[in-house]
PDB file of C-alpha atoms in Angstrom:
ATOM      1  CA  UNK K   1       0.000   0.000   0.000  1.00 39.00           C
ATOM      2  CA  UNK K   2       1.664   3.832  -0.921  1.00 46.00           C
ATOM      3  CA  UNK K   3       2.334   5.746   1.842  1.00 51.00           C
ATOM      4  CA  UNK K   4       1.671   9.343   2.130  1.00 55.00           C
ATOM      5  CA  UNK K   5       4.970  11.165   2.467  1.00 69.00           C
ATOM      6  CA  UNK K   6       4.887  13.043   5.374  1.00 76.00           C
ATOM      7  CA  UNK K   7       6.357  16.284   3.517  1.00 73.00           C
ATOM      8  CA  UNK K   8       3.340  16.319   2.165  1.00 75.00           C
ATOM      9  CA  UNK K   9       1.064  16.365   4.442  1.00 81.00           C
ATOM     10  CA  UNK K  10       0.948  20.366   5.052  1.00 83.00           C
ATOM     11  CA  UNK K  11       1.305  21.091   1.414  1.00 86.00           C
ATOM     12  CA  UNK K  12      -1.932  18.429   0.965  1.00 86.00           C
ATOM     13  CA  UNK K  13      -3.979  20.814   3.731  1.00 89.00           C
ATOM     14  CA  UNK K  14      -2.435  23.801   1.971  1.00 89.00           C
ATOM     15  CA  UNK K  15      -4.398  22.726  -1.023  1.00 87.00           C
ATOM     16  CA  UNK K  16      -7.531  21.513   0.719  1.00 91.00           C
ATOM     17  CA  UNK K  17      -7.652  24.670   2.097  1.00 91.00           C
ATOM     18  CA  UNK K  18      -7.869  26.408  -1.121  1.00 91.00           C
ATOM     19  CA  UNK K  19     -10.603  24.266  -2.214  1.00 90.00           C
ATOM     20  CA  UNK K  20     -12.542  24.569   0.749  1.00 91.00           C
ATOM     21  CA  UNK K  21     -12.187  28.440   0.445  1.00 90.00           C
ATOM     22  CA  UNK K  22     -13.344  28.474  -3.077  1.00 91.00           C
ATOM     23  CA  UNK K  23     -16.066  26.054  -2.384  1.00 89.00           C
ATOM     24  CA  UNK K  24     -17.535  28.586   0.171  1.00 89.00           C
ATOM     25  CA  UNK K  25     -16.747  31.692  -2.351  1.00 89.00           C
ATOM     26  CA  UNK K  26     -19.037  30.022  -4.577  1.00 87.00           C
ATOM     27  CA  UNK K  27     -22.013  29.488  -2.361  1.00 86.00           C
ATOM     28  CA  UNK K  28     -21.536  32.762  -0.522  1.00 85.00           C
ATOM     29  CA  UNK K  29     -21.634  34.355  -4.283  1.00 84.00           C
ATOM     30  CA  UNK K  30     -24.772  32.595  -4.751  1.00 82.00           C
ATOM     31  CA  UNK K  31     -26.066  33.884  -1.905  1.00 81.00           C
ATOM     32  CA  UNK K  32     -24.906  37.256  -2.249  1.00 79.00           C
ATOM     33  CA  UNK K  33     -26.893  36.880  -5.975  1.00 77.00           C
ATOM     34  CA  UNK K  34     -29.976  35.796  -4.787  1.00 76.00           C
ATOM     35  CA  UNK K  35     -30.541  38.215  -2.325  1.00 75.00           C
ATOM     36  CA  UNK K  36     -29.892  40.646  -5.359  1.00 68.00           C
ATOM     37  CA  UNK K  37     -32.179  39.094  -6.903  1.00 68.00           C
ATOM     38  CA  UNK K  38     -35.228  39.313  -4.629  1.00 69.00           C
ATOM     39  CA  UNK K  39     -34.320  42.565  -3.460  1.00 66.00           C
ATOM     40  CA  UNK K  40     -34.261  44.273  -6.400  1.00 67.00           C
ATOM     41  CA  UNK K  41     -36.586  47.111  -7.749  1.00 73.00           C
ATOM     42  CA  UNK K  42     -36.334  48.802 -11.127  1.00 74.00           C
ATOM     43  CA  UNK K  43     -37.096  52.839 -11.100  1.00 73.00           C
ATOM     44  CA  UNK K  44     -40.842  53.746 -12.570  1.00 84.00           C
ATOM     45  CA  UNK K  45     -40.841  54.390 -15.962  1.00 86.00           C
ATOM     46  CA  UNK K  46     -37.741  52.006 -16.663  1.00 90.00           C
ATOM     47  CA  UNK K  47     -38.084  49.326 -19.050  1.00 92.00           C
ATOM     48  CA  UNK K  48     -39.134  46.362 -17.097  1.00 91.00           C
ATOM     49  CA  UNK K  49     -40.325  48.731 -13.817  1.00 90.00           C
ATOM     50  CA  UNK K  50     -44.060  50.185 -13.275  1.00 91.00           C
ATOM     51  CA  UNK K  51     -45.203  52.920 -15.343  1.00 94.00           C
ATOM     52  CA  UNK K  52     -44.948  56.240 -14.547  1.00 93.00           C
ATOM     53  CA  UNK K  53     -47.542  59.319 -14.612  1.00 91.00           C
ATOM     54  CA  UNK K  54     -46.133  60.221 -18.199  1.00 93.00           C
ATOM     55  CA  UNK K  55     -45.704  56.630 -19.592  1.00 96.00           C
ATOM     56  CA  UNK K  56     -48.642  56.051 -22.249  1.00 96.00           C
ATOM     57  CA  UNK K  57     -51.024  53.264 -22.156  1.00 97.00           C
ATOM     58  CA  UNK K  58     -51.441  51.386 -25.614  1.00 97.00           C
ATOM     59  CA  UNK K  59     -53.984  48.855 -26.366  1.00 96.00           C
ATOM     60  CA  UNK K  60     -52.175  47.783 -30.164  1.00 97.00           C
ATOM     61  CA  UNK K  61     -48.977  47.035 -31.876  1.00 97.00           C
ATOM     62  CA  UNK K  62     -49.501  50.315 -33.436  1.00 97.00           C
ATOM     63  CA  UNK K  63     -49.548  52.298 -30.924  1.00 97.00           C
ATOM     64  CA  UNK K  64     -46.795  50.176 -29.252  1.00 97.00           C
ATOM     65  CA  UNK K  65     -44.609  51.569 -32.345  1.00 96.00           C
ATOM     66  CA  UNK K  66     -45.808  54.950 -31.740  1.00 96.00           C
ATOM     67  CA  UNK K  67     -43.632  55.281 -28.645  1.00 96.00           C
ATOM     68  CA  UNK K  68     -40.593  54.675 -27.518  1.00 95.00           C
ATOM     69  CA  UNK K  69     -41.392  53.362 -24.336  1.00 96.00           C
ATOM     70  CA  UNK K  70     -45.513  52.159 -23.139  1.00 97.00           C
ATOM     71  CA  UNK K  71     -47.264  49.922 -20.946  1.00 97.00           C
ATOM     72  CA  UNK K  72     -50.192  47.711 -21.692  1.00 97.00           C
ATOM     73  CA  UNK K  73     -53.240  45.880 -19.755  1.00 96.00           C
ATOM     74  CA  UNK K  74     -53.856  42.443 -20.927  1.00 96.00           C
ATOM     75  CA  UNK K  75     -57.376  40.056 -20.177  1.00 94.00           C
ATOM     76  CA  UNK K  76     -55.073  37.215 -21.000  1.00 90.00           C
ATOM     77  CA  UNK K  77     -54.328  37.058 -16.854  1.00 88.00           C
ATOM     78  CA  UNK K  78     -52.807  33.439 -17.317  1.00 87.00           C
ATOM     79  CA  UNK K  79     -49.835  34.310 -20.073  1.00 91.00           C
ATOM     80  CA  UNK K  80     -47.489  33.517 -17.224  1.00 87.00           C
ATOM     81  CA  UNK K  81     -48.438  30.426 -16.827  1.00 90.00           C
ATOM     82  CA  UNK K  82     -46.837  29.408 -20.232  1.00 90.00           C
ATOM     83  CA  UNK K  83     -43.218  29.048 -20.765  1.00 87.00           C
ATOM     84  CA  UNK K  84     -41.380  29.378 -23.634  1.00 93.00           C
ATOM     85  CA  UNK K  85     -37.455  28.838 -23.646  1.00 92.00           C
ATOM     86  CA  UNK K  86     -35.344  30.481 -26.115  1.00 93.00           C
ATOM     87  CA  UNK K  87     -31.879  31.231 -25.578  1.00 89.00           C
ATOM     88  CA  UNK K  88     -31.641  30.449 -22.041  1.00 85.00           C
ATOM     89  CA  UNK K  89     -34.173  32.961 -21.376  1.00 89.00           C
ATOM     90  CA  UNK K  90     -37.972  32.556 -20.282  1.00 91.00           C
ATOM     91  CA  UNK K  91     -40.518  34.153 -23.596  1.00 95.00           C
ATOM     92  CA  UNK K  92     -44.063  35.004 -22.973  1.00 94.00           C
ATOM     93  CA  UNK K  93     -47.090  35.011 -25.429  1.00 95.00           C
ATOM     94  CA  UNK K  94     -49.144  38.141 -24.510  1.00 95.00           C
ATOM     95  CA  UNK K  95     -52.917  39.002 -25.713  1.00 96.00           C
ATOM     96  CA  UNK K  96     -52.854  42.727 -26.013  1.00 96.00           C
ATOM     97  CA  UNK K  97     -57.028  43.854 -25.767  1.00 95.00           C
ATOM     98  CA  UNK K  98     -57.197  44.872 -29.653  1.00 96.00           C
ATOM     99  CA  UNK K  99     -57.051  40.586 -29.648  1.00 95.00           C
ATOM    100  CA  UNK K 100     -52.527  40.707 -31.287  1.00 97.00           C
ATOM    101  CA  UNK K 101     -50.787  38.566 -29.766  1.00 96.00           C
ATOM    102  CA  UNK K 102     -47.126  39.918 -28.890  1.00 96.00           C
ATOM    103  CA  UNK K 103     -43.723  38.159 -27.874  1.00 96.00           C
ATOM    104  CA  UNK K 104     -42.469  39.857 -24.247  1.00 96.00           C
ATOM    105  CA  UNK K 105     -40.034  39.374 -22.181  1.00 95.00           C
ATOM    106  CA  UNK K 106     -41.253  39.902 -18.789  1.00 94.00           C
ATOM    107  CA  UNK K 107     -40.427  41.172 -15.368  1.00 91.00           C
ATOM    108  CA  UNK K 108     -43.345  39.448 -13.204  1.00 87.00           C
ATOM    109  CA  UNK K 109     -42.686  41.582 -10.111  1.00 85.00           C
ATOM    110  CA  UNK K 110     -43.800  44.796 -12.054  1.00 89.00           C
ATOM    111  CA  UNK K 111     -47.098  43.294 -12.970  1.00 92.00           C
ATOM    112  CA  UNK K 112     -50.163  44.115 -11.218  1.00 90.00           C
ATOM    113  CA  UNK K 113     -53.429  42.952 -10.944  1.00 92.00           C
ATOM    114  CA  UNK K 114     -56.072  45.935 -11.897  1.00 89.00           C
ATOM    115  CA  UNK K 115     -59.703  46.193 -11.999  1.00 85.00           C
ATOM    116  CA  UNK K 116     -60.483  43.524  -9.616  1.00 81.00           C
ATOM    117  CA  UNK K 117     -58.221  41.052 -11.483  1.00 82.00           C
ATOM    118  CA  UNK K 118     -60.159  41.192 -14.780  1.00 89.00           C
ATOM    119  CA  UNK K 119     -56.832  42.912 -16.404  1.00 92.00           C
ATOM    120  CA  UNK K 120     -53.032  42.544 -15.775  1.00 95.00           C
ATOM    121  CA  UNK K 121     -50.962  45.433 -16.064  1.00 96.00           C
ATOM    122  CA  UNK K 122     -47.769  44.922 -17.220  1.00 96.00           C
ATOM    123  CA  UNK K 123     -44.028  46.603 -17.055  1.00 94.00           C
ATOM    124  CA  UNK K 124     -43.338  49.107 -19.236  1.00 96.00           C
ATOM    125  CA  UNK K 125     -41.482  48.228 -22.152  1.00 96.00           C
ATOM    126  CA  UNK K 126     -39.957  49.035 -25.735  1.00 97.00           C
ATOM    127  CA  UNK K 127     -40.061  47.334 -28.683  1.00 97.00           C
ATOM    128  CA  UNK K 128     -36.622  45.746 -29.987  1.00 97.00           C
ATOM    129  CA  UNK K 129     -36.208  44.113 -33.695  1.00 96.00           C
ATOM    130  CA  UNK K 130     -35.697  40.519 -33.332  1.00 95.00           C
ATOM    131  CA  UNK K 131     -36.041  37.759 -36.185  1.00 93.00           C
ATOM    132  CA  UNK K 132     -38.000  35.545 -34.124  1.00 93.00           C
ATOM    133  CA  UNK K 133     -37.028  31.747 -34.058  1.00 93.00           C
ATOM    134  CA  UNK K 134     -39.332  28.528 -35.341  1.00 93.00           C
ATOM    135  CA  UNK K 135     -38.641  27.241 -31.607  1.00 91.00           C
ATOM    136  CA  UNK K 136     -40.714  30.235 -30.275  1.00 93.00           C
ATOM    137  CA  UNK K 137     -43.068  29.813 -32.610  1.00 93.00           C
ATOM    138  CA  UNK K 138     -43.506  26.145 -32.996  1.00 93.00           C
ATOM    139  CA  UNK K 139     -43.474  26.187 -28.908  1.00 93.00           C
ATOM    140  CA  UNK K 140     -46.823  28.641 -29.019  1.00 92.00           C
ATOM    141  CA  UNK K 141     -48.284  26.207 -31.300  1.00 90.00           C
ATOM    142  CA  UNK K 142     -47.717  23.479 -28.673  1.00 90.00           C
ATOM    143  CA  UNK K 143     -48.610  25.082 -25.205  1.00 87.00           C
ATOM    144  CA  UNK K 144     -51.423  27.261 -26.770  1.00 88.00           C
ATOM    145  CA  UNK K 145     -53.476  26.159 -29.976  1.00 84.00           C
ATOM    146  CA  UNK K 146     -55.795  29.369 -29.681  1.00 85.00           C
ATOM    147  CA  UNK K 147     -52.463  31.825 -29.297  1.00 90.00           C
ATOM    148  CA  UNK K 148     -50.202  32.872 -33.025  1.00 93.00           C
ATOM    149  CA  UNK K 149     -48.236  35.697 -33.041  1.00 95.00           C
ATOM    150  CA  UNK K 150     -49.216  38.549 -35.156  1.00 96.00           C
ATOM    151  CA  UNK K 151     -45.558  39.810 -36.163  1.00 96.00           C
ATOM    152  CA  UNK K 152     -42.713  38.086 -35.658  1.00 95.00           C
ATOM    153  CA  UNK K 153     -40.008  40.978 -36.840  1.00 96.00           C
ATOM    154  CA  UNK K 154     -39.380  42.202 -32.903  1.00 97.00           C
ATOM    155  CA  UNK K 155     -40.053  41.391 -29.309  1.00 97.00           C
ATOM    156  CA  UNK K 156     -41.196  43.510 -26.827  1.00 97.00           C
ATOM    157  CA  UNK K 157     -38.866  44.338 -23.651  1.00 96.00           C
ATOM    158  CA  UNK K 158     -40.460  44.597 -20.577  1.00 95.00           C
ATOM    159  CA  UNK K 159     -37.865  42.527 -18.367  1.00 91.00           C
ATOM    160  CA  UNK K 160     -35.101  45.920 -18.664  1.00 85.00           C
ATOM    161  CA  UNK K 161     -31.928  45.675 -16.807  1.00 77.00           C
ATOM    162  CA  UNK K 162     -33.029  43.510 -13.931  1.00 69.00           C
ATOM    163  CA  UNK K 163     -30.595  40.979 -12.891  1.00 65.00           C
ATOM    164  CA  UNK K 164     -31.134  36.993 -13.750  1.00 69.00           C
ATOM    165  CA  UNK K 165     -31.163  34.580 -10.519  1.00 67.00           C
ATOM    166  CA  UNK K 166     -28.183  32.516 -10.575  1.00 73.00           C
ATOM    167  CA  UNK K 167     -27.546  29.765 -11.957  1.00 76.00           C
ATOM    168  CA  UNK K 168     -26.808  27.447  -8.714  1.00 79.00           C
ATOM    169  CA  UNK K 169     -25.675  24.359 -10.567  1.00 82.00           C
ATOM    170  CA  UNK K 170     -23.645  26.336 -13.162  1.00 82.00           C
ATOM    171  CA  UNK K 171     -21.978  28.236 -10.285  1.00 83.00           C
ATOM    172  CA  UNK K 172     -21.222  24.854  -8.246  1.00 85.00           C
ATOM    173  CA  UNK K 173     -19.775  23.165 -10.882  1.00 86.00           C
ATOM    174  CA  UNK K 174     -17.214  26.037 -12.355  1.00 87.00           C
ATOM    175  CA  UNK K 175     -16.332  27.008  -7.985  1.00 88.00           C
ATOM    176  CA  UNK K 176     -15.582  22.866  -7.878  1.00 88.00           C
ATOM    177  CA  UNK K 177     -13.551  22.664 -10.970  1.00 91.00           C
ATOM    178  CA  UNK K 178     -11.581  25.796 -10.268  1.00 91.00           C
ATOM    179  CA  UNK K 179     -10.916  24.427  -6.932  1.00 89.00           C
ATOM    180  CA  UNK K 180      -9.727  20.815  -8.154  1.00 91.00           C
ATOM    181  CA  UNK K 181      -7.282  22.873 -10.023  1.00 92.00           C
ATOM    182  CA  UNK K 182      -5.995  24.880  -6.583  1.00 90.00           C
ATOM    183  CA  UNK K 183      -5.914  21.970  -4.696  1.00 89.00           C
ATOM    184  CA  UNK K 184      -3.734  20.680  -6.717  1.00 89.00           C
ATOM    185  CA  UNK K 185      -1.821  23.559  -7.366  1.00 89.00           C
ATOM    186  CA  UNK K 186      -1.519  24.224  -4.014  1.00 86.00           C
ATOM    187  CA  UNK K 187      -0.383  21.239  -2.756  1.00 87.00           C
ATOM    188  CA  UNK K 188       2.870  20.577  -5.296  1.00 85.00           C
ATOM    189  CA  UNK K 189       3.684  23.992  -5.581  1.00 85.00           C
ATOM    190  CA  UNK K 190       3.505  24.901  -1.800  1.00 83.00           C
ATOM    191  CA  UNK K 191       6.032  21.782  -1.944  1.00 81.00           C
ATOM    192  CA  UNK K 192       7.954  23.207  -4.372  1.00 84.00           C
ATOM    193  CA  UNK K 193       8.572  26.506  -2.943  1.00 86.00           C
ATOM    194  CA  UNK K 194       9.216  24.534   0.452  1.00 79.00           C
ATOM    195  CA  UNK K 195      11.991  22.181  -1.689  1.00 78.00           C
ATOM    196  CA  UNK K 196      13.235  25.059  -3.020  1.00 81.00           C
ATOM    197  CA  UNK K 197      13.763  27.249   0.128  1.00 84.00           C
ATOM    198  CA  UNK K 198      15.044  24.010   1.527  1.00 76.00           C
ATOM    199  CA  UNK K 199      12.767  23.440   4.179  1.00 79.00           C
ATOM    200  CA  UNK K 200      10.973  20.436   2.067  1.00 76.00           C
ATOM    201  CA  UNK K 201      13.067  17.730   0.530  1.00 76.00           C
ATOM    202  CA  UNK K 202      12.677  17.543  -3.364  1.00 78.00           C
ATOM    203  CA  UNK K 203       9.490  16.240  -4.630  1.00 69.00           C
ATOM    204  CA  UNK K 204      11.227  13.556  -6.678  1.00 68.00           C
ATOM    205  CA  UNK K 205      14.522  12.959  -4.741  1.00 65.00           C
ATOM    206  CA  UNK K 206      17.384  12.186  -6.964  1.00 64.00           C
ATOM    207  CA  UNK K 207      18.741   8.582  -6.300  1.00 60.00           C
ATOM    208  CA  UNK K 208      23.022   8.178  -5.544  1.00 53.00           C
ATOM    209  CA  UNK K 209      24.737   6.547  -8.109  1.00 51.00           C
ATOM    210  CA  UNK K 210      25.459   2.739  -7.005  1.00 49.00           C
ATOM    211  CA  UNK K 211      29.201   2.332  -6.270  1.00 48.00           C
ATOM    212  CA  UNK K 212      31.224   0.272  -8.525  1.00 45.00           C
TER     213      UNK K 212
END
């Protein structure tokens, strides 16, 4: 059975060390993110915040393309409950009242229910050009057979600058590779610097030459 040199043994904690520290800088950035996350509030009249006093209603796609910025109310009250993934990112099919059907991102924490919950009003937003994909569209067709979008040439933003939770798995797995790769330069190289200051003997010792 190998034996662990004894050398090594506080170059081995030297890089367990490191991975344990890097292992709790990834789940106290995690932490740190998520609490940005919930915490977080966009300014009214922002893309993706409420509406303010001077931020027009619109009820069409041609009004939406009137203005630079708008909000909307929508009777569809259950567009949220459909998902569509594109891109990493969550899409939602929205009835505006004039019966078009729009493509949104959406910031749900801006949206309100109005009128004793016969409308939703929504963030503001802004209308960005976007070719949109056959995986949005096909998707639609699959999670709602009454719902096709009426123009596919943009999207409307009303998610803005608000920050993404974390991805908790991603995070994990990049903290636990990046600390595989301290640990292990920790533990040779604090040897290393030890061999070479001469308080560690070398990590390969060199072998005398048998006598003749």
């Amino acid at each position: 059975m190998t034996k662990i040199r004894m050398d090594f043994v506080p170059c081995l904690l030297i890089g367990v060390a490191l991975f344990a520290l890097m292992t709790f800088a990834g789940k106290k950035y995690v932490e740190i993110a998520n609490e940005r996350y919930e915490t977080q509030e966009l300014p009214e009249g922002e893309i993706g915040g409420e509406p303010s006093e001077d931020t027009p209603l619109v009820s069409n796609i041609a009004e939406m393309k009137e203005n630079d910025t708008f909000y909307a109310l929508t009777e569809d009250t259950q567009f949220f409950m459909y998902y569509l993934f594109y891109d990493d990112k969550d899409w939602k099919a929205i009835e505006l009242p004039s019966g078009e059907v729009i493509c949104a991102r959406v910031n749900y924490d801006a949206c309100h229910d109005v009128d004793s919950y016969r409308y939703v009003q929504l963030p503001v937003g802004k209308i960005v050009p976007f070719d949109m994909p056959d995986t949005l569209v096909s998707q639609l067709a699959d999670e709602r057979k009454d719902k096709e979008f009426t123009d596919t040439s943009f999207y409307v933003d009303m998610y803005g600058a608000r920050l993404d939770s974390p991805d908790e798995d991603e995070i994990e797995f990049r903290c636990n590779m990046i600390g595989l790769i301290l640990f292990w330069v920790g533990t040779f190289g604090s040897h290393m610097i030890g061999a070479k200051i001469g308080i560690l003997p070398p990590i390969f010792p060199k072998r005398k030459k048998e006598q003749a």
